[in-house]
Amino acid sequence: MNTRPANENRELIQSVIETLRQGEALLMEISDEAYTRKVEIAFNASIGGHYRHCLDHFRSLLDAAITGDLNYDHRERGTLVENDRFAALNATRELREGYEKLDSIFIPRLLMVTCKTSYSTSGSQVSPSTIGREIMYSVAHAVHHYALIGVMGGIMGLPMPAGFGVAPSTLRHQAQAARIAA
């Protein structure tokens, strides 16, 4: 049973939309070469690889709102989204539109989540959750990957959108500290 007001459910969905908009801003500011460049000091990863990984989670979660099963292990590496900035931009916009259309009635929906979390077992682990809880996880997960992207961008000398890769709670804290200092 959902005891959360409808506006709070909508705020959870809005957090995904905001996160995807940050991704769109990044994709509009960087070059194709920067998107795919491997950064040796960052485990030879690329911005595109981290960004694709974030979109995979958001895609899996949006699909799970309909199916009731969420499997974070079903991801494809080396896709067009990882290797083509324009494809990533289109995928981001498509996902954003999907979340804009998502009815907040889905937020309390129960689902089973599958994800490999153990190094010592061969299979994946399964746990019950809700769409709302997984939105919270996916946004926090994306913020951390955005932070890694920001570090990679810094190594490459790229300008990053304001606040990119900074958690909403950190931005709020920084704003409060600035008001106190003023």
PDB file of N, CA and C in Angstrom, residues 66-156:
ATOM      1  N   ILE A  66       6.823  -1.996 -16.071  1.00  0.00           N
ATOM      2  CA  ILE A  66       5.776  -2.722 -16.784  1.00  0.00           C
ATOM      3  C   ILE A  66       5.812  -4.210 -16.440  1.00  0.00           C
ATOM      4  N   THR A  67       7.011  -4.804 -16.443  1.00  0.00           N
ATOM      5  CA  THR A  67       7.123  -6.260 -16.289  1.00  0.00           C
ATOM      6  C   THR A  67       7.129  -6.739 -14.838  1.00  0.00           C
ATOM      7  N   GLY A  68       7.616  -5.903 -13.926  1.00  0.00           N
ATOM      8  CA  GLY A  68       7.716  -6.308 -12.523  1.00  0.00           C
ATOM      9  C   GLY A  68       8.992  -7.042 -12.178  1.00  0.00           C
ATOM     10  N   ASP A  69       9.857  -7.255 -13.150  1.00  0.00           N
ATOM     11  CA  ASP A  69      11.145  -7.903 -12.911  1.00  0.00           C
ATOM     12  C   ASP A  69      12.259  -6.979 -13.381  1.00  0.00           C
ATOM     13  N   LEU A  70      13.234  -6.768 -12.494  1.00  0.00           N
ATOM     14  CA  LEU A  70      14.349  -5.883 -12.811  1.00  0.00           C
ATOM     15  C   LEU A  70      15.639  -6.677 -12.703  1.00  0.00           C
ATOM     16  N   ASN A  71      16.383  -6.716 -13.814  1.00  0.00           N
ATOM     17  CA  ASN A  71      17.644  -7.449 -13.818  1.00  0.00           C
ATOM     18  C   ASN A  71      18.755  -6.497 -14.253  1.00  0.00           C
ATOM     19  N   TYR A  72      19.554  -6.067 -13.272  1.00  0.00           N
ATOM     20  CA  TYR A  72      20.654  -5.147 -13.565  1.00  0.00           C
ATOM     21  C   TYR A  72      21.807  -5.837 -14.280  1.00  0.00           C
ATOM     22  N   ASP A  73      21.799  -7.168 -14.311  1.00  0.00           N
ATOM     23  CA  ASP A  73      22.880  -7.901 -14.974  1.00  0.00           C
ATOM     24  C   ASP A  73      22.720  -7.941 -16.492  1.00  0.00           C
ATOM     25  N   HIS A  74      21.528  -7.709 -16.994  1.00  0.00           N
ATOM     26  CA  HIS A  74      21.299  -7.759 -18.438  1.00  0.00           C
ATOM     27  C   HIS A  74      21.684  -6.424 -19.066  1.00  0.00           C
ATOM     28  N   ARG A  75      22.963  -6.306 -19.351  1.00  0.00           N
ATOM     29  CA  ARG A  75      23.495  -5.103 -19.987  1.00  0.00           C
ATOM     30  C   ARG A  75      24.392  -5.529 -21.133  1.00  0.00           C
ATOM     31  N   GLU A  76      24.401  -4.711 -22.155  1.00  0.00           N
ATOM     32  CA  GLU A  76      25.283  -4.975 -23.288  1.00  0.00           C
ATOM     33  C   GLU A  76      26.400  -3.948 -23.291  1.00  0.00           C
ATOM     34  N   ARG A  77      27.606  -4.429 -23.354  1.00  0.00           N
ATOM     35  CA  ARG A  77      28.756  -3.530 -23.425  1.00  0.00           C
ATOM     36  C   ARG A  77      29.168  -3.353 -24.887  1.00  0.00           C
ATOM     37  N   GLY A  78      29.828  -2.235 -25.159  1.00  0.00           N
ATOM     38  CA  GLY A  78      30.309  -1.985 -26.511  1.00  0.00           C
ATOM     39  C   GLY A  78      29.213  -1.633 -27.501  1.00  0.00           C
ATOM     40  N   THR A  79      28.092  -1.099 -27.034  1.00  0.00           N
ATOM     41  CA  THR A  79      26.968  -0.788 -27.909  1.00  0.00           C
ATOM     42  C   THR A  79      27.171   0.549 -28.623  1.00  0.00           C
ATOM     43  N   LEU A  80      26.264   0.850 -29.522  1.00  0.00           N
ATOM     44  CA  LEU A  80      26.290   2.117 -30.242  1.00  0.00           C
ATOM     45  C   LEU A  80      26.202   3.290 -29.264  1.00  0.00           C
ATOM     46  N   VAL A  81      25.400   3.148 -28.208  1.00  0.00           N
ATOM     47  CA  VAL A  81      25.261   4.213 -27.214  1.00  0.00           C
ATOM     48  C   VAL A  81      26.599   4.513 -26.547  1.00  0.00           C
ATOM     49  N   GLU A  82      27.418   3.506 -26.374  1.00  0.00           N
ATOM     50  CA  GLU A  82      28.731   3.673 -25.745  1.00  0.00           C
ATOM     51  C   GLU A  82      29.734   4.317 -26.693  1.00  0.00           C
ATOM     52  N   ASN A  83      29.530   4.122 -27.979  1.00  0.00           N
ATOM     53  CA  ASN A  83      30.535   4.530 -28.971  1.00  0.00           C
ATOM     54  C   ASN A  83      30.104   5.655 -29.899  1.00  0.00           C
ATOM     55  N   ASP A  84      28.905   6.187 -29.700  1.00  0.00           N
ATOM     56  CA  ASP A  84      28.401   7.243 -30.569  1.00  0.00           C
ATOM     57  C   ASP A  84      27.629   8.249 -29.711  1.00  0.00           C
ATOM     58  N   ARG A  85      28.179   9.431 -29.569  1.00  0.00           N
ATOM     59  CA  ARG A  85      27.575  10.464 -28.731  1.00  0.00           C
ATOM     60  C   ARG A  85      26.162  10.818 -29.179  1.00  0.00           C
ATOM     61  N   PHE A  86      25.930  10.864 -30.470  1.00  0.00           N
ATOM     62  CA  PHE A  86      24.602  11.194 -30.979  1.00  0.00           C
ATOM     63  C   PHE A  86      23.604  10.088 -30.630  1.00  0.00           C
ATOM     64  N   ALA A  87      24.019   8.820 -30.723  1.00  0.00           N
ATOM     65  CA  ALA A  87      23.141   7.710 -30.321  1.00  0.00           C
ATOM     66  C   ALA A  87      22.832   7.795 -28.832  1.00  0.00           C
ATOM     67  N   ALA A  88      23.833   8.183 -28.033  1.00  0.00           N
ATOM     68  CA  ALA A  88      23.614   8.348 -26.592  1.00  0.00           C
ATOM     69  C   ALA A  88      22.632   9.480 -26.317  1.00  0.00           C
ATOM     70  N   LEU A  89      22.751  10.562 -27.068  1.00  0.00           N
ATOM     71  CA  LEU A  89      21.829  11.681 -26.897  1.00  0.00           C
ATOM     72  C   LEU A  89      20.400  11.259 -27.241  1.00  0.00           C
ATOM     73  N   ASN A  90      20.240  10.542 -28.335  1.00  0.00           N
ATOM     74  CA  ASN A  90      18.910  10.062 -28.713  1.00  0.00           C
ATOM     75  C   ASN A  90      18.346   9.097 -27.673  1.00  0.00           C
ATOM     76  N   ALA A  91      19.181   8.184 -27.165  1.00  0.00           N
ATOM     77  CA  ALA A  91      18.729   7.232 -26.147  1.00  0.00           C
ATOM     78  C   ALA A  91      18.339   7.958 -24.861  1.00  0.00           C
ATOM     79  N   THR A  92      19.100   8.995 -24.513  1.00  0.00           N
ATOM     80  CA  THR A  92      18.795   9.775 -23.316  1.00  0.00           C
ATOM     81  C   THR A  92      17.448  10.465 -23.456  1.00  0.00           C
ATOM     82  N   ARG A  93      17.227  11.083 -24.584  1.00  0.00           N
ATOM     83  CA  ARG A  93      15.949  11.780 -24.818  1.00  0.00           C
ATOM     84  C   ARG A  93      14.782  10.795 -24.821  1.00  0.00           C
ATOM     85  N   GLU A  94      14.987   9.624 -25.401  1.00  0.00           N
ATOM     86  CA  GLU A  94      13.942   8.598 -25.420  1.00  0.00           C
ATOM     87  C   GLU A  94      13.606   8.148 -23.992  1.00  0.00           C
ATOM     88  N   LEU A  95      14.629   7.914 -23.199  1.00  0.00           N
ATOM     89  CA  LEU A  95      14.403   7.522 -21.802  1.00  0.00           C
ATOM     90  C   LEU A  95      13.718   8.639 -21.021  1.00  0.00           C
ATOM     91  N   ARG A  96      14.171   9.864 -21.203  1.00  0.00           N
ATOM     92  CA  ARG A  96      13.553  10.994 -20.504  1.00  0.00           C
ATOM     93  C   ARG A  96      12.073  11.074 -20.835  1.00  0.00           C
ATOM     94  N   GLU A  97      11.739  10.932 -22.111  1.00  0.00           N
ATOM     95  CA  GLU A  97      10.334  10.962 -22.508  1.00  0.00           C
ATOM     96  C   GLU A  97       9.554   9.804 -21.892  1.00  0.00           C
ATOM     97  N   GLY A  98      10.191   8.640 -21.782  1.00  0.00           N
ATOM     98  CA  GLY A  98       9.541   7.495 -21.144  1.00  0.00           C
ATOM     99  C   GLY A  98       9.242   7.762 -19.683  1.00  0.00           C
ATOM    100  N   TYR A  99      10.186   8.366 -18.977  1.00  0.00           N
ATOM    101  CA  TYR A  99       9.956   8.688 -17.561  1.00  0.00           C
ATOM    102  C   TYR A  99       8.954   9.827 -17.409  1.00  0.00           C
ATOM    103  N   GLU A 100       8.935  10.773 -18.352  1.00  0.00           N
ATOM    104  CA  GLU A 100       7.934  11.842 -18.304  1.00  0.00           C
ATOM    105  C   GLU A 100       6.523  11.282 -18.415  1.00  0.00           C
ATOM    106  N   LYS A 101       6.374  10.174 -19.129  1.00  0.00           N
ATOM    107  CA  LYS A 101       5.066   9.539 -19.317  1.00  0.00           C
ATOM    108  C   LYS A 101       4.736   8.524 -18.227  1.00  0.00           C
ATOM    109  N   LEU A 102       5.725   8.152 -17.411  1.00  0.00           N
ATOM    110  CA  LEU A 102       5.505   7.140 -16.382  1.00  0.00           C
ATOM    111  C   LEU A 102       4.538   7.658 -15.333  1.00  0.00           C
ATOM    112  N   ASP A 103       3.473   6.916 -15.107  1.00  0.00           N
ATOM    113  CA  ASP A 103       2.469   7.293 -14.119  1.00  0.00           C
ATOM    114  C   ASP A 103       3.027   7.034 -12.722  1.00  0.00           C
ATOM    115  N   SER A 104       2.844   7.980 -11.828  1.00  0.00           N
ATOM    116  CA  SER A 104       3.369   7.844 -10.467  1.00  0.00           C
ATOM    117  C   SER A 104       2.719   6.697  -9.706  1.00  0.00           C
ATOM    118  N   ILE A 105       1.664   6.141 -10.227  1.00  0.00           N
ATOM    119  CA  ILE A 105       1.033   4.987  -9.586  1.00  0.00           C
ATOM    120  C   ILE A 105       1.975   3.774  -9.552  1.00  0.00           C
ATOM    121  N   PHE A 106       2.987   3.772 -10.442  1.00  0.00           N
ATOM    122  CA  PHE A 106       3.943   2.660 -10.488  1.00  0.00           C
ATOM    123  C   PHE A 106       4.982   2.716  -9.366  1.00  0.00           C
ATOM    124  N   ILE A 107       5.174   3.853  -8.726  1.00  0.00           N
ATOM    125  CA  ILE A 107       6.244   4.019  -7.738  1.00  0.00           C
ATOM    126  C   ILE A 107       6.217   2.953  -6.632  1.00  0.00           C
ATOM    127  N   PRO A 108       5.075   2.634  -6.042  1.00  0.00           N
ATOM    128  CA  PRO A 108       5.087   1.616  -4.977  1.00  0.00           C
ATOM    129  C   PRO A 108       5.064   0.180  -5.499  1.00  0.00           C
ATOM    130  N   ARG A 109       5.052  -0.005  -6.801  1.00  0.00           N
ATOM    131  CA  ARG A 109       4.952  -1.355  -7.365  1.00  0.00           C
ATOM    132  C   ARG A 109       6.092  -2.247  -6.891  1.00  0.00           C
ATOM    133  N   LEU A 110       5.734  -3.409  -6.399  1.00  0.00           N
ATOM    134  CA  LEU A 110       6.729  -4.383  -5.969  1.00  0.00           C
ATOM    135  C   LEU A 110       7.347  -5.051  -7.181  1.00  0.00           C
ATOM    136  N   LEU A 111       8.618  -5.356  -7.064  1.00  0.00           N
ATOM    137  CA  LEU A 111       9.303  -6.080  -8.121  1.00  0.00           C
ATOM    138  C   LEU A 111      10.436  -6.890  -7.521  1.00  0.00           C
ATOM    139  N   MET A 112      10.909  -7.833  -8.286  1.00  0.00           N
ATOM    140  CA  MET A 112      12.063  -8.632  -7.880  1.00  0.00           C
ATOM    141  C   MET A 112      13.274  -8.112  -8.648  1.00  0.00           C
ATOM    142  N   VAL A 113      14.345  -7.858  -7.908  1.00  0.00           N
ATOM    143  CA  VAL A 113      15.557  -7.299  -8.489  1.00  0.00           C
ATOM    144  C   VAL A 113      16.640  -8.369  -8.504  1.00  0.00           C
ATOM    145  N   THR A 114      17.250  -8.541  -9.668  1.00  0.00           N
ATOM    146  CA  THR A 114      18.358  -9.477  -9.836  1.00  0.00           C
ATOM    147  C   THR A 114      19.620  -8.677 -10.129  1.00  0.00           C
ATOM    148  N   CYS A 115      20.691  -9.013  -9.391  1.00  0.00           N
ATOM    149  CA  CYS A 115      21.962  -8.322  -9.596  1.00  0.00           C
ATOM    150  C   CYS A 115      23.081  -9.169  -8.999  1.00  0.00           C
ATOM    151  N   LYS A 116      24.139  -9.339  -9.745  1.00  0.00           N
ATOM    152  CA  LYS A 116      25.289 -10.079  -9.223  1.00  0.00           C
ATOM    153  C   LYS A 116      26.044  -9.165  -8.268  1.00  0.00           C
ATOM    154  N   THR A 117      26.054  -9.534  -6.994  1.00  0.00           N
ATOM    155  CA  THR A 117      26.734  -8.728  -5.985  1.00  0.00           C
ATOM    156  C   THR A 117      27.851  -9.484  -5.282  1.00  0.00           C
ATOM    157  N   SER A 118      27.912 -10.795  -5.447  1.00  0.00           N
ATOM    158  CA  SER A 118      28.900 -11.606  -4.741  1.00  0.00           C
ATOM    159  C   SER A 118      30.043 -11.991  -5.667  1.00  0.00           C
ATOM    160  N   TYR A 119      31.264 -11.871  -5.153  1.00  0.00           N
ATOM    161  CA  TYR A 119      32.442 -12.304  -5.900  1.00  0.00           C
ATOM    162  C   TYR A 119      32.643 -13.806  -5.789  1.00  0.00           C
ATOM    163  N   SER A 120      32.105 -14.414  -4.752  1.00  0.00           N
ATOM    164  CA  SER A 120      32.413 -15.817  -4.478  1.00  0.00           C
ATOM    165  C   SER A 120      31.388 -16.805  -5.026  1.00  0.00           C
ATOM    166  N   THR A 121      30.250 -16.330  -5.498  1.00  0.00           N
ATOM    167  CA  THR A 121      29.256 -17.243  -6.060  1.00  0.00           C
ATOM    168  C   THR A 121      29.146 -17.027  -7.559  1.00  0.00           C
ATOM    169  N   SER A 122      28.664 -18.028  -8.250  1.00  0.00           N
ATOM    170  CA  SER A 122      28.575 -17.915  -9.709  1.00  0.00           C
ATOM    171  C   SER A 122      27.296 -17.234 -10.168  1.00  0.00           C
ATOM    172  N   GLY A 123      26.250 -17.300  -9.376  1.00  0.00           N
ATOM    173  CA  GLY A 123      24.969 -16.733  -9.788  1.00  0.00           C
ATOM    174  C   GLY A 123      24.761 -15.311  -9.305  1.00  0.00           C
ATOM    175  N   SER A 124      23.602 -14.797  -9.656  1.00  0.00           N
ATOM    176  CA  SER A 124      23.203 -13.465  -9.223  1.00  0.00           C
ATOM    177  C   SER A 124      22.306 -13.584  -7.994  1.00  0.00           C
ATOM    178  N   GLN A 125      22.192 -12.486  -7.283  1.00  0.00           N
ATOM    179  CA  GLN A 125      21.346 -12.468  -6.113  1.00  0.00           C
ATOM    180  C   GLN A 125      20.018 -11.810  -6.467  1.00  0.00           C
ATOM    181  N   VAL A 126      18.963 -12.179  -5.733  1.00  0.00           N
ATOM    182  CA  VAL A 126      17.620 -11.671  -5.997  1.00  0.00           C
ATOM    183  C   VAL A 126      17.050 -11.120  -4.696  1.00  0.00           C
ATOM    184  N   SER A 127      16.384  -9.968  -4.798  1.00  0.00           N
ATOM    185  CA  SER A 127      15.786  -9.349  -3.627  1.00  0.00           C
ATOM    186  C   SER A 127      14.532  -8.582  -4.031  1.00  0.00           C
ATOM    187  N   PRO A 128      13.541  -8.536  -3.143  1.00  0.00           N
ATOM    188  CA  PRO A 128      12.359  -7.720  -3.435  1.00  0.00           C
ATOM    189  C   PRO A 128      12.672  -6.236  -3.276  1.00  0.00           C
ATOM    190  N   SER A 129      11.970  -5.409  -4.010  1.00  0.00           N
ATOM    191  CA  SER A 129      12.137  -3.967  -3.928  1.00  0.00           C
ATOM    192  C   SER A 129      10.882  -3.315  -4.489  1.00  0.00           C
ATOM    193  N   THR A 130      10.958  -2.022  -4.723  1.00  0.00           N
ATOM    194  CA  THR A 130       9.876  -1.290  -5.378  1.00  0.00           C
ATOM    195  C   THR A 130      10.477  -0.407  -6.469  1.00  0.00           C
ATOM    196  N   ILE A 131       9.634   0.042  -7.359  1.00  0.00           N
ATOM    197  CA  ILE A 131      10.083   0.955  -8.408  1.00  0.00           C
ATOM    198  C   ILE A 131      10.674   2.216  -7.768  1.00  0.00           C
ATOM    199  N   GLY A 132      10.012   2.748  -6.748  1.00  0.00           N
ATOM    200  CA  GLY A 132      10.499   3.956  -6.090  1.00  0.00           C
ATOM    201  C   GLY A 132      11.882   3.785  -5.495  1.00  0.00           C
ATOM    202  N   ARG A 133      12.100   2.673  -4.802  1.00  0.00           N
ATOM    203  CA  ARG A 133      13.412   2.420  -4.193  1.00  0.00           C
ATOM    204  C   ARG A 133      14.485   2.283  -5.270  1.00  0.00           C
ATOM    205  N   GLU A 134      14.152   1.632  -6.361  1.00  0.00           N
ATOM    206  CA  GLU A 134      15.129   1.453  -7.433  1.00  0.00           C
ATOM    207  C   GLU A 134      15.385   2.745  -8.192  1.00  0.00           C
ATOM    208  N   ILE A 135      14.409   3.656  -8.217  1.00  0.00           N
ATOM    209  CA  ILE A 135      14.672   4.986  -8.776  1.00  0.00           C
ATOM    210  C   ILE A 135      15.726   5.678  -7.914  1.00  0.00           C
ATOM    211  N   MET A 136      15.552   5.598  -6.598  1.00  0.00           N
ATOM    212  CA  MET A 136      16.522   6.226  -5.694  1.00  0.00           C
ATOM    213  C   MET A 136      17.914   5.644  -5.925  1.00  0.00           C
ATOM    214  N   TYR A 137      17.994   4.331  -6.053  1.00  0.00           N
ATOM    215  CA  TYR A 137      19.293   3.687  -6.305  1.00  0.00           C
ATOM    216  C   TYR A 137      19.867   4.134  -7.654  1.00  0.00           C
ATOM    217  N   SER A 138      19.057   4.099  -8.691  1.00  0.00           N
ATOM    218  CA  SER A 138      19.557   4.398 -10.038  1.00  0.00           C
ATOM    219  C   SER A 138      20.040   5.839 -10.168  1.00  0.00           C
ATOM    220  N   VAL A 139      19.350   6.762  -9.521  1.00  0.00           N
ATOM    221  CA  VAL A 139      19.792   8.157  -9.560  1.00  0.00           C
ATOM    222  C   VAL A 139      21.113   8.301  -8.807  1.00  0.00           C
ATOM    223  N   ALA A 140      21.211   7.720  -7.604  1.00  0.00           N
ATOM    224  CA  ALA A 140      22.456   7.796  -6.832  1.00  0.00           C
ATOM    225  C   ALA A 140      23.602   7.130  -7.602  1.00  0.00           C
ATOM    226  N   HIS A 141      23.307   6.012  -8.231  1.00  0.00           N
ATOM    227  CA  HIS A 141      24.290   5.293  -9.041  1.00  0.00           C
ATOM    228  C   HIS A 141      24.779   6.177 -10.187  1.00  0.00           C
ATOM    229  N   ALA A 142      23.843   6.844 -10.865  1.00  0.00           N
ATOM    230  CA  ALA A 142      24.214   7.719 -11.982  1.00  0.00           C
ATOM    231  C   ALA A 142      25.047   8.899 -11.495  1.00  0.00           C
ATOM    232  N   VAL A 143      24.686   9.479 -10.347  1.00  0.00           N
ATOM    233  CA  VAL A 143      25.454  10.610  -9.821  1.00  0.00           C
ATOM    234  C   VAL A 143      26.905  10.195  -9.589  1.00  0.00           C
ATOM    235  N   HIS A 144      27.111   9.009  -9.058  1.00  0.00           N
ATOM    236  CA  HIS A 144      28.484   8.551  -8.823  1.00  0.00           C
ATOM    237  C   HIS A 144      29.227   8.326 -10.139  1.00  0.00           C
ATOM    238  N   HIS A 145      28.553   7.776 -11.126  1.00  0.00           N
ATOM    239  CA  HIS A 145      29.214   7.612 -12.434  1.00  0.00           C
ATOM    240  C   HIS A 145      29.441   8.972 -13.091  1.00  0.00           C
ATOM    241  N   TYR A 146      28.506   9.894 -12.915  1.00  0.00           N
ATOM    242  CA  TYR A 146      28.708  11.242 -13.437  1.00  0.00           C
ATOM    243  C   TYR A 146      29.942  11.876 -12.784  1.00  0.00           C
ATOM    244  N   ALA A 147      30.143  11.610 -11.489  1.00  0.00           N
ATOM    245  CA  ALA A 147      31.328  12.139 -10.810  1.00  0.00           C
ATOM    246  C   ALA A 147      32.596  11.564 -11.452  1.00  0.00           C
ATOM    247  N   LEU A 148      32.580  10.273 -11.762  1.00  0.00           N
ATOM    248  CA  LEU A 148      33.725   9.669 -12.442  1.00  0.00           C
ATOM    249  C   LEU A 148      33.926  10.300 -13.821  1.00  0.00           C
ATOM    250  N   ILE A 149      32.826  10.523 -14.519  1.00  0.00           N
ATOM    251  CA  ILE A 149      32.898  11.189 -15.825  1.00  0.00           C
ATOM    252  C   ILE A 149      33.496  12.585 -15.654  1.00  0.00           C
ATOM    253  N   GLY A 150      33.095  13.291 -14.594  1.00  0.00           N
ATOM    254  CA  GLY A 150      33.636  14.621 -14.323  1.00  0.00           C
ATOM    255  C   GLY A 150      35.139  14.587 -14.092  1.00  0.00           C
ATOM    256  N   VAL A 151      35.608  13.594 -13.354  1.00  0.00           N
ATOM    257  CA  VAL A 151      37.051  13.448 -13.135  1.00  0.00           C
ATOM    258  C   VAL A 151      37.745  13.162 -14.462  1.00  0.00           C
ATOM    259  N   MET A 152      37.162  12.277 -15.256  1.00  0.00           N
ATOM    260  CA  MET A 152      37.754  11.966 -16.559  1.00  0.00           C
ATOM    261  C   MET A 152      37.784  13.216 -17.440  1.00  0.00           C
ATOM    262  N   GLY A 153      36.685  13.978 -17.408  1.00  0.00           N
ATOM    263  CA  GLY A 153      36.653  15.221 -18.168  1.00  0.00           C
ATOM    264  C   GLY A 153      37.716  16.192 -17.707  1.00  0.00           C
ATOM    265  N   GLY A 154      37.932  16.261 -16.390  1.00  0.00           N
ATOM    266  CA  GLY A 154      38.980  17.124 -15.851  1.00  0.00           C
ATOM    267  C   GLY A 154      40.358  16.699 -16.332  1.00  0.00           C
ATOM    268  N   ILE A 155      40.594  15.406 -16.365  1.00  0.00           N
ATOM    269  CA  ILE A 155      41.873  14.891 -16.862  1.00  0.00           C
ATOM    270  C   ILE A 155      42.074  15.286 -18.326  1.00  0.00           C
ATOM    271  N   MET A 156      40.967  15.293 -19.084  1.00  0.00           N
ATOM    272  CA  MET A 156      41.046  15.646 -20.505  1.00  0.00           C
ATOM    273  C   MET A 156      40.961  17.152 -20.741  1.00  0.00           C
TER     274      MET A 156
END
